XYZ file of C-alpha atoms in Angstrom:
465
model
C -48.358 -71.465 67.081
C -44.893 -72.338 66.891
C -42.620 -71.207 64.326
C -41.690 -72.854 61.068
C -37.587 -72.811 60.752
C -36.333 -70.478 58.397
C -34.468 -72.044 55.455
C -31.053 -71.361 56.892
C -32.026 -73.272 60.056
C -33.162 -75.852 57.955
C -29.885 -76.224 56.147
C -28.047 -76.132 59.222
C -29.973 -78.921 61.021
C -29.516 -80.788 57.633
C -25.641 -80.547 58.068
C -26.250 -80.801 62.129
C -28.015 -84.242 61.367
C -25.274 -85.610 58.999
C -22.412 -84.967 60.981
C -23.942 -86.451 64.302
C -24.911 -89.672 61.848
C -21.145 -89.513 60.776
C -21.668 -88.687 57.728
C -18.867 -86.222 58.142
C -16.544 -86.979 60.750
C -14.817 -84.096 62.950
C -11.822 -82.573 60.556
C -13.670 -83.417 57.465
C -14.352 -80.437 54.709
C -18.116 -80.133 54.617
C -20.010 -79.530 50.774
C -18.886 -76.283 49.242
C -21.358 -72.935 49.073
C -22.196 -73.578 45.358
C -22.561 -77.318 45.987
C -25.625 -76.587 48.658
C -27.023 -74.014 46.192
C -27.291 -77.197 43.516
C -28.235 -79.278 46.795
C -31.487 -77.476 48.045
C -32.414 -74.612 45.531
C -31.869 -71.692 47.636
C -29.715 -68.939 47.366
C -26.049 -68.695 48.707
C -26.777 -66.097 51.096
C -29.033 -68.712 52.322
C -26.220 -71.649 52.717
C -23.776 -69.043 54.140
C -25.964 -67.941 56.641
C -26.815 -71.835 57.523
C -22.840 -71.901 57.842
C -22.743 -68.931 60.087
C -25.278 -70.392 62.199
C -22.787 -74.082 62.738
C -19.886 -71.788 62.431
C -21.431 -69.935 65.876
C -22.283 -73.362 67.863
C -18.740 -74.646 67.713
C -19.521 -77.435 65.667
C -17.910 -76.395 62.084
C -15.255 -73.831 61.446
C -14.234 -71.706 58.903
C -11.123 -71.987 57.224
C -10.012 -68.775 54.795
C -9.881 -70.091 51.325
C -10.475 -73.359 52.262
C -14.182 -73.982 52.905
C -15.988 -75.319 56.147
C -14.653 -78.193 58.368
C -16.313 -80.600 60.889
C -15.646 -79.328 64.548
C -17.842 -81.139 66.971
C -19.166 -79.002 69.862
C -18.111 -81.207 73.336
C -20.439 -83.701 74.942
C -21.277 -83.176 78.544
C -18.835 -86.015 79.403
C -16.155 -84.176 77.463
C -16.439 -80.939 78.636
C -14.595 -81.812 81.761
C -11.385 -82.968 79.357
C -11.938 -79.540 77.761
C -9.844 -75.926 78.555
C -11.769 -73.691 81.323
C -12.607 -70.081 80.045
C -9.456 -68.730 81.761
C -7.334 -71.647 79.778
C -9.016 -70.292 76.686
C -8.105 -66.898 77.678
C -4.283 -67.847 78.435
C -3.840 -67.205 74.147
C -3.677 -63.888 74.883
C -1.002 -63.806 78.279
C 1.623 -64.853 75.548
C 1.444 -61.897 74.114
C 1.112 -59.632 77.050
C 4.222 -61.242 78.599
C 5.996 -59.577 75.847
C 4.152 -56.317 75.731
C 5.736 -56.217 79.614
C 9.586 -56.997 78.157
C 11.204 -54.279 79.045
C 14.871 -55.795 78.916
C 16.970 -53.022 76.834
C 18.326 -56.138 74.385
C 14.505 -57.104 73.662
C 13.698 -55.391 69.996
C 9.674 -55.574 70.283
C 9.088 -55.268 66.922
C 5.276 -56.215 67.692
C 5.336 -53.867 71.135
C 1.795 -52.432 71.144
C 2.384 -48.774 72.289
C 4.898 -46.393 71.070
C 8.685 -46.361 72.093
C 9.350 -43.763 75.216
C 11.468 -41.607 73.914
C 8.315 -40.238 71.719
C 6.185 -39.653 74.872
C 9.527 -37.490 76.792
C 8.404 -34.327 75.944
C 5.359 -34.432 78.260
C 8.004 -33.956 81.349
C 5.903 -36.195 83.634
C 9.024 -35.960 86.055
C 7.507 -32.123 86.329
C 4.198 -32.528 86.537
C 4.041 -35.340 89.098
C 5.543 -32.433 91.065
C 3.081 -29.966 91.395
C 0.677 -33.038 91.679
C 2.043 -33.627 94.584
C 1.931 -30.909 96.121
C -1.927 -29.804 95.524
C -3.159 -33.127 95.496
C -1.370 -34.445 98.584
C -4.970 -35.034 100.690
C -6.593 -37.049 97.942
C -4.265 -39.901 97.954
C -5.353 -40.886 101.362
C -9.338 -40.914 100.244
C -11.086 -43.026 97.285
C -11.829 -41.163 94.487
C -14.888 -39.754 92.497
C -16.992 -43.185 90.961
C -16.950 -41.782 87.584
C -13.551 -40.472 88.104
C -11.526 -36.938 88.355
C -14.008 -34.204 87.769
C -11.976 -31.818 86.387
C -10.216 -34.354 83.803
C -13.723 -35.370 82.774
C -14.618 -31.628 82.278
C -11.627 -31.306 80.196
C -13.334 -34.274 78.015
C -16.074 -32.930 77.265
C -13.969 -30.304 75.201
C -11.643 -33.140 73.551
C -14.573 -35.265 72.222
C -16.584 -32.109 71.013
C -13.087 -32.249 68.969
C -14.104 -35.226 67.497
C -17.393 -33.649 67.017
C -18.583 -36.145 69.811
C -21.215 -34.306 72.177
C -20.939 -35.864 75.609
C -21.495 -34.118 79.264
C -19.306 -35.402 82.127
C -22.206 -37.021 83.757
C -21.814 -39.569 80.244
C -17.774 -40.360 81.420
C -16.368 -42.764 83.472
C -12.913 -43.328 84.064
C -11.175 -46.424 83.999
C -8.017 -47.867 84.279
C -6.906 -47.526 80.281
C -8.866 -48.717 77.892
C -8.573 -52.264 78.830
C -9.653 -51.575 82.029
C -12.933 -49.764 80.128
C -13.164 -53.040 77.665
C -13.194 -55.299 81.236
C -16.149 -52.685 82.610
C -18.318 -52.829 79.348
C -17.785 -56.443 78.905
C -19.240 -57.334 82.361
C -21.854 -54.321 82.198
C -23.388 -55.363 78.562
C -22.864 -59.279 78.392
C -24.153 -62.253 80.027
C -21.925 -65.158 79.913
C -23.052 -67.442 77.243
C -24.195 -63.740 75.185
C -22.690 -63.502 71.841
C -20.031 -60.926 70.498
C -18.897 -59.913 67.345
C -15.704 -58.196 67.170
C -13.055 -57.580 64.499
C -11.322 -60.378 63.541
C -8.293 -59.914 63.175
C -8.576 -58.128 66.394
C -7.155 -56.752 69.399
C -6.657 -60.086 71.437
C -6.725 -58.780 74.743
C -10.701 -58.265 74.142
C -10.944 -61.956 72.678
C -9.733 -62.815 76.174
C -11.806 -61.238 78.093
C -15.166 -61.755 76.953
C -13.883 -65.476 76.453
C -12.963 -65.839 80.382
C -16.171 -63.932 81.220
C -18.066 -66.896 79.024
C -19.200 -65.187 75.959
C -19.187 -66.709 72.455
C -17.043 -64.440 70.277
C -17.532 -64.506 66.634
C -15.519 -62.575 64.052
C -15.924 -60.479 61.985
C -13.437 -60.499 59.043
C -11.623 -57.174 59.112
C -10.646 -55.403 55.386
C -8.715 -52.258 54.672
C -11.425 -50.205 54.615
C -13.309 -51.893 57.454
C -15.539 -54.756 58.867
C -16.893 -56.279 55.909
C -20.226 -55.197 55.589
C -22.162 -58.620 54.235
C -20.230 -60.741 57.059
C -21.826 -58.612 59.506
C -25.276 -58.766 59.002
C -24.873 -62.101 58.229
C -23.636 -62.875 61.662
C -26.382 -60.345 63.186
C -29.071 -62.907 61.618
C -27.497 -65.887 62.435
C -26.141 -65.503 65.892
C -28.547 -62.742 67.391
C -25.532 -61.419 68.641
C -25.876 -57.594 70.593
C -23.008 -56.106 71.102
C -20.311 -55.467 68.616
C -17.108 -54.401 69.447
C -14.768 -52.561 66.819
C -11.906 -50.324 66.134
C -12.550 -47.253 63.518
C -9.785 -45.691 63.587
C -6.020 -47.164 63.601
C -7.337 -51.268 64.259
C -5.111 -53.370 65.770
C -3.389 -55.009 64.515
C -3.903 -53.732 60.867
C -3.369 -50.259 61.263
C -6.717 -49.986 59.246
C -9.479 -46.961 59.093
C -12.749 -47.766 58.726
C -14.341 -45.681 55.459
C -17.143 -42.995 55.952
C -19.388 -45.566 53.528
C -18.893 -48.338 55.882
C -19.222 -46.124 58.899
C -22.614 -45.076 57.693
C -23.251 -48.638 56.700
C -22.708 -50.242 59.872
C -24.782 -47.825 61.828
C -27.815 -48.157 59.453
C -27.753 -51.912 60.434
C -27.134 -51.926 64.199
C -29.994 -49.973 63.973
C -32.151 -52.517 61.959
C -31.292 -55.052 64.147
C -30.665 -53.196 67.957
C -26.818 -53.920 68.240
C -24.717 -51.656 70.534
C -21.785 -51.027 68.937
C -18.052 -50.592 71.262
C -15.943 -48.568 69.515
C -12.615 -48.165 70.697
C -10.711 -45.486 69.465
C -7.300 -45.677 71.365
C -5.076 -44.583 69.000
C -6.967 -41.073 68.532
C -4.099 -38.934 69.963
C -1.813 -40.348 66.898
C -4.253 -39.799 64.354
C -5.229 -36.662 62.199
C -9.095 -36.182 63.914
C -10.911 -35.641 60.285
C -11.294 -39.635 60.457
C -14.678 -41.351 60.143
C -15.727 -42.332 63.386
C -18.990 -44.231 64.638
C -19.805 -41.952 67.534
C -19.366 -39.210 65.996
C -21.768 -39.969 63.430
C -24.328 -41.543 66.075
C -23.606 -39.147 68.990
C -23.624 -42.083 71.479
C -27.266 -43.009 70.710
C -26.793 -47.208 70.442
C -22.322 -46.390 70.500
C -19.694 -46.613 73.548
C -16.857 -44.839 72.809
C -13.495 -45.739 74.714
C -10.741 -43.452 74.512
C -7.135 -43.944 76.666
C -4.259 -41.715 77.178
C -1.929 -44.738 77.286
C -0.365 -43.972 73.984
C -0.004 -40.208 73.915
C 0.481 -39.355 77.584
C 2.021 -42.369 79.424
C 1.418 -46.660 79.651
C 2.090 -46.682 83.232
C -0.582 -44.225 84.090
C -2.848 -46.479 83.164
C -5.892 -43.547 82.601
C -8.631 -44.369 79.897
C -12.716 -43.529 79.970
C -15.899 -44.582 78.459
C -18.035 -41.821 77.428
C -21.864 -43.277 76.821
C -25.673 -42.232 77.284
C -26.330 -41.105 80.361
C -28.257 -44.092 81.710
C -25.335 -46.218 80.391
C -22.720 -44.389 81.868
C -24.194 -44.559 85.406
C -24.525 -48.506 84.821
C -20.980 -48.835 83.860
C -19.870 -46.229 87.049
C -21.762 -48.575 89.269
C -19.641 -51.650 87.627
C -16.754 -49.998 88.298
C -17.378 -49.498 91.370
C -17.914 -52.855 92.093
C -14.825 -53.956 90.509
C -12.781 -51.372 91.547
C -13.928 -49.095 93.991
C -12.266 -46.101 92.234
C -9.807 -45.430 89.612
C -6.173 -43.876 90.492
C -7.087 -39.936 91.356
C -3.110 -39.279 91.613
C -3.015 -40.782 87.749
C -5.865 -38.915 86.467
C -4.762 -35.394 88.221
C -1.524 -36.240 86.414
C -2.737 -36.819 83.158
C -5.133 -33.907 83.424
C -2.032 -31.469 84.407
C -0.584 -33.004 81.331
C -3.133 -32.274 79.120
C -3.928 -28.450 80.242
C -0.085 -27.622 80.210
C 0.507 -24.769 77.857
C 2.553 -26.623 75.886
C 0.684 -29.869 75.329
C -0.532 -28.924 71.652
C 2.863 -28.353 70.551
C 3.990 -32.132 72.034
C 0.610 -33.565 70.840
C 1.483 -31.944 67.559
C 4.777 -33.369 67.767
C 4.131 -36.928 68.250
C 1.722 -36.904 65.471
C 4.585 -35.698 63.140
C 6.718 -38.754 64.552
C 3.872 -41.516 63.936
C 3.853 -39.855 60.171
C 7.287 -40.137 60.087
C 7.689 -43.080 61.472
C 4.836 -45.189 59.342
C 6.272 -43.827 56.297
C 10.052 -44.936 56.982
C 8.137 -48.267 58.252
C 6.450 -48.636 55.470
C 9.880 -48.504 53.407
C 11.487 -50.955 55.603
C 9.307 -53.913 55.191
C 8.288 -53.816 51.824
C 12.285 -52.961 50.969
C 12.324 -56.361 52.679
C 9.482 -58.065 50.280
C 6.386 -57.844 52.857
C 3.133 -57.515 51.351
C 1.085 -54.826 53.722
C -2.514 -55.166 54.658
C -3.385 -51.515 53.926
C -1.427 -47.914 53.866
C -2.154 -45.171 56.264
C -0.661 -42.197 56.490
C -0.411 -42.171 60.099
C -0.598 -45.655 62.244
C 1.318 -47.271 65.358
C 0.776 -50.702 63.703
C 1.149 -51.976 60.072
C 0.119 -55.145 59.339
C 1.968 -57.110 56.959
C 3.673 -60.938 55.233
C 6.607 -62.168 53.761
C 5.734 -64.461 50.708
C 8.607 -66.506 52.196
C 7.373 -66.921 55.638
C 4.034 -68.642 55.253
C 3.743 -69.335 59.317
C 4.691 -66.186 61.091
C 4.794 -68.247 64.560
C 7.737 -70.068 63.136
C 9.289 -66.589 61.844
C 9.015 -65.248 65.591
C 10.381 -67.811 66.901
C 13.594 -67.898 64.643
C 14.173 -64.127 65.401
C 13.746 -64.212 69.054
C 17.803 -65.879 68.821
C 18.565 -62.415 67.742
C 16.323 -61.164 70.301
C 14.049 -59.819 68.073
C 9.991 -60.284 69.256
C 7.510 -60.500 66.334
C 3.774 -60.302 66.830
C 2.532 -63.261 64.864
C -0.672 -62.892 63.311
C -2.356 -66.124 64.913
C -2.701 -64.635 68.322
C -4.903 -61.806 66.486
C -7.346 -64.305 65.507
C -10.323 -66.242 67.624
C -8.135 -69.754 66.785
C -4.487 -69.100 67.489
C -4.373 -73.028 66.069
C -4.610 -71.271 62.489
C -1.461 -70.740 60.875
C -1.104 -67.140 59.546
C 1.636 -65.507 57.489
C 0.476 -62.053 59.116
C 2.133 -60.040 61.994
C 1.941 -56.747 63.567
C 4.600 -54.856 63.250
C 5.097 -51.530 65.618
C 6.448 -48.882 63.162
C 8.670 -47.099 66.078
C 10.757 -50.389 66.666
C 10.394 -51.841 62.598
C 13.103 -48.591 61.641
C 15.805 -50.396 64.570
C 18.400 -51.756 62.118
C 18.475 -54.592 64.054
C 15.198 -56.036 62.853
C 16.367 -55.806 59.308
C 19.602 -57.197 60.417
C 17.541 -60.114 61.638
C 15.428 -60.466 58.727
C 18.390 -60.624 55.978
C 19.551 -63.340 58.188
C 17.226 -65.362 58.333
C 15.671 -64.451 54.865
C 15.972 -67.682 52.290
C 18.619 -66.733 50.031
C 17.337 -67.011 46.181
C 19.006 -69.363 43.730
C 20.057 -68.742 40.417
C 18.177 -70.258 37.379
C-alpha cells in the first residue's frame, strides 16, 4: 500500500504548491513558524521540519533571524545557465589562494595553520638527513597502500592516547587531512547523497563534497557544539548519512564540542544509522582530556581523521584515517585509486619526527605557545571591541565581530591596502552570498602589531554627544 505523507511533507508540498502557483515569488519571505502553527494545527517542530525539508531541495533558504525566503530550485532549461559543481566549488579557491601567500609583507591574520617559527624546534633540516640516508631505496618504489608501517604502528600508541583503540590494519594514510576528507568523501557518498556538516564550517570540505555532487546541509554550529535539535531535525528531513564534524578546536570557531552533546549526538546517529566524520586536526595543540566522538564510540559508526600538518610540518602534507577494519580497507582501496600511494619519504620523516627523543618536550612546547598565544589573542581583539564566538583555553582560531563592521567581506577588503588578509566569515558558510560580520582570526598572526595598527585605522572614530 503506499504511504500516507507525514504531516511535515504535507506542509511542505503545501508551501511547494504555492510558490510554483506564485503565490510567493522567488526572494519573497515565506509565513513565519508560529504563523503555520495557527495555519494547520500542528506543532512547530512539525513546520520546522516541513522547512528543513524545502530548505534541503534548494527551493527556500534560511536566513538567521530573518525567517524563510523563496529560492526556486532550476528548471531543466535553466540548469544549463546555472554554475557547474566545480564553479560552486571555486568559493572555497579564494580562500586557499591566501592560505598559499607566503609573501613576507602579507599579515594572514585568517592563515589556517600556525606561523613557522612555532613548528622550528622539530629540526626537520636534521631529520630529513638521516631519512635520507636509510630510506634512500624507497623513493624509487611506490609505497605501502595504507601507508608507512612503522608510522602507522606508532599510531596505534597516539590514539590509545586519546583513549581511541585502533590496530594499524584500521589506518590509512593520506595526504593531510584534506587529502583523507577527499578519500572519505568519494568512499562514503554518491553524488546527489546528502551531507550534514558544521555550518559554520571548514570550507574546504563544503567544496569538495559540492564538486563531487552532494547536497550539503548545515548544521548550525554553537559554542558548545552542533546544535542538537537542528540535527535530528535535518536527519528526518533530509535522510542524510554521513555527518561530518569537528569536536575539538572547529574551524573556524575555535569551538569544543561538550561531553553532553558528544554523548547526545552519538545516541542519535545511532537511532537513525548516520556515520559520523570527525576530524580532529588540531589534536596536537590541544590538552587530550577533550570530549571526543571516537573516543566515546571506539570507531563503531565514527571516522576519525587526524593530520600532522599543524604540529609537525604543512608541506609534508602527512594525515590518516583510522576506521573499522572493513572501512579502512575500502578507503585504502580508494586511495589507491586516486593516488596510488601516499609520499613514503614524508611519512618516514614525520615518523622520525615523532619518535625523536625530544619530541614531547617540542610537542609540549607548542602547546604552551597556542595557550599563550589564544590568551594574548584573546586580549587583542576584544581590547579592539570584537565580540568572540566562544573562549578556549587553547585554539589556533578564534572566531569573532566588530559591532562596527557588520560585513566582514568589506572589512577584508579595506585591510588588504595595509596588506593585512582577514578571513571573512561568509566563505565559512554553505552561501558565501550571506553577509556575515564573523571572521576567523589565527591567534599566532592577531598579536602582529600590524593588524591592530590596521584596525585603529580603519576603525570609525566615535563622536562626541
Amino acid at each position: 500500500m503506499p504511504q500516507h505523507p507525514s504531516k511535515s511533507e504535507q506542509v511542505a508540498n503545501d508551501l511547494r504548491q504555492q510558490i510554483h502557483d506564485g503565490v510567493y515569488v522567488v526572494g519573497q519571505r515565506l509565513p513565519s513558524i508560529r504563523a503555520l502553527v495557527a495555519q494547520h494545527g500542528h506543532s512547530k517542530n512539525c513546520i520546522v521540519e516541513a522547512f528543513d525539508r524545502l530548505v534541503a531541495s534548494g527551493e527556500v533558504e534560511a536566513r538567521r533571524g530573518a525567517g524563510y525566503f523563496v529560492r526556486l530550485a532550476p528548471t531543466a532549461s535553466e540548469a544549463e545557465d546555472q554554475p557547474t559543481t566545480l564553479d560552486k566549488a571555486l568559493d572555497a579557491v579564494w580562500m586557499l589562494r591566501e592560505q598559499l601567500n607566503n609573501d613576507p609583507q602579507h599579515l594572514a591574520i585568517g592563515h589556517g595553520i600556525p606561523p613557522g617559527e612555532w613548528l622550528a624546534d622539530n629540526h626537520l633540516e636534521k631529520v630529513q638527513q638521516r631519512v635520507s640516508r636509510v630510506a634512500l631505496a624507497s623513493m624509487f618504489q611506490y609505497g605501502n597502500p595504507y601507508g608507512h608501517r612503522p608510522l602507522r604502528d606508532l599510531l596505534e600508541g597516539k590514539l590509545a592516547s586519546l583513549s581511541i583503540q585502533a590496530r594499524a590494519n584500521q589506518i590509512v594514510l593520506t595526504n593531510g587531512a584534506n587529502g583523507a576528507l577527499d578519500i572519505i568523501v568519494r568512499g562514503l557518498m554518491r553524488p546527489g547523497d546528502v551531507a550534514l556538516v558544521d555550518e559554520p564550517g571548514y570550507y574546504p570540505l563544503f567544496g569538495k563534497l559540492q564538486l563531487h555532487g552532494t547536497t550539503v546541509v548545515g548544521v548550525p554550529r554553537e559554542a558548545d557544539g552542533p546544535n542538537i535539535a537542528a540535527f535530528e531535525r535535518l536527519l528526518i528531513s533530509t535522510k542524510a548519512k554521513v555527518f561530518f564534524t569537528q569536536s575539538v578546536g572547529q574551524n573556524p570557531t575555535g569551538s569544543d564540542t561538550s561531553p553532553a552533546k558528544a554523548f547526545r549526538l552519538l545516541q542519535i546517529a545511532e537511532k537513525y544509522d548516520v556515520t559520523i566524520v570527525e576530524n580532529d586536526a588540531l589534536a596536537d595543540l590541544k590538552p587530550h582530556a577533550l570530549a571526543r566522538l571516537c573516543t566515546m564510540d571506539q570507531l563503531r559508526r565514527t571516522v576519525y581523521v587526524g593530520s600532522f600538518t599543524k604540529s609537525v610540518a604543512a608541506a609534508l602534507r602527512v594525515g590518516f584515517i583510522a576506521a573499522e577494519a572493513g572501512l579502512a580497507e575500502r578507503l585504502a582501496n580508494v586511495k589507491m585509486l586516486m593516488h596510488v600511494s601516499t609520499s613514503e619519504y614524508a611519512e618516514r620523516t614525520v615518523d622520525a619526527v615523532l619518535r625523536a627523543r625530544e619530541y614531547p618536550r617540542q610537542l609540549a612546547h607548542l602547546q604552551d605557545q597556542v595557550e599563550r598565544s589564544t590568551r594574548h589573542a584573546t586580549k587583542v581583539l576584544t581590547g579592539l571591541g570584537a565580540r568572540l564566538f566562544c573562549t578556549p583555553s587553547h585554539t589556533l582560531y578564534l572566531w569573532a565581530e566588530f559591532p562596527w563592521a557588520s560585513d566582514s567581506l568589506t572589512l577584508a577588503k579595506a585591510l588588504l591596502e595595509d596588506h593585512v588578509a582577514l578571513a571573512p566569515g561568509a566563505f565559512f558558510g554553505l552561501d558565501a552570498r550571506h553577509v556575515s560580520a564573523w571572521s576567523r582570526y589565527n591567534v599566532g598572526y592577531v598579536v602582529d602589531p600590524r593588524f591592530a595598527r590596521s584596525m585603529l585605522r580603519f576603525r570609525p572614530r566615535k563622536t562626541g554627544g
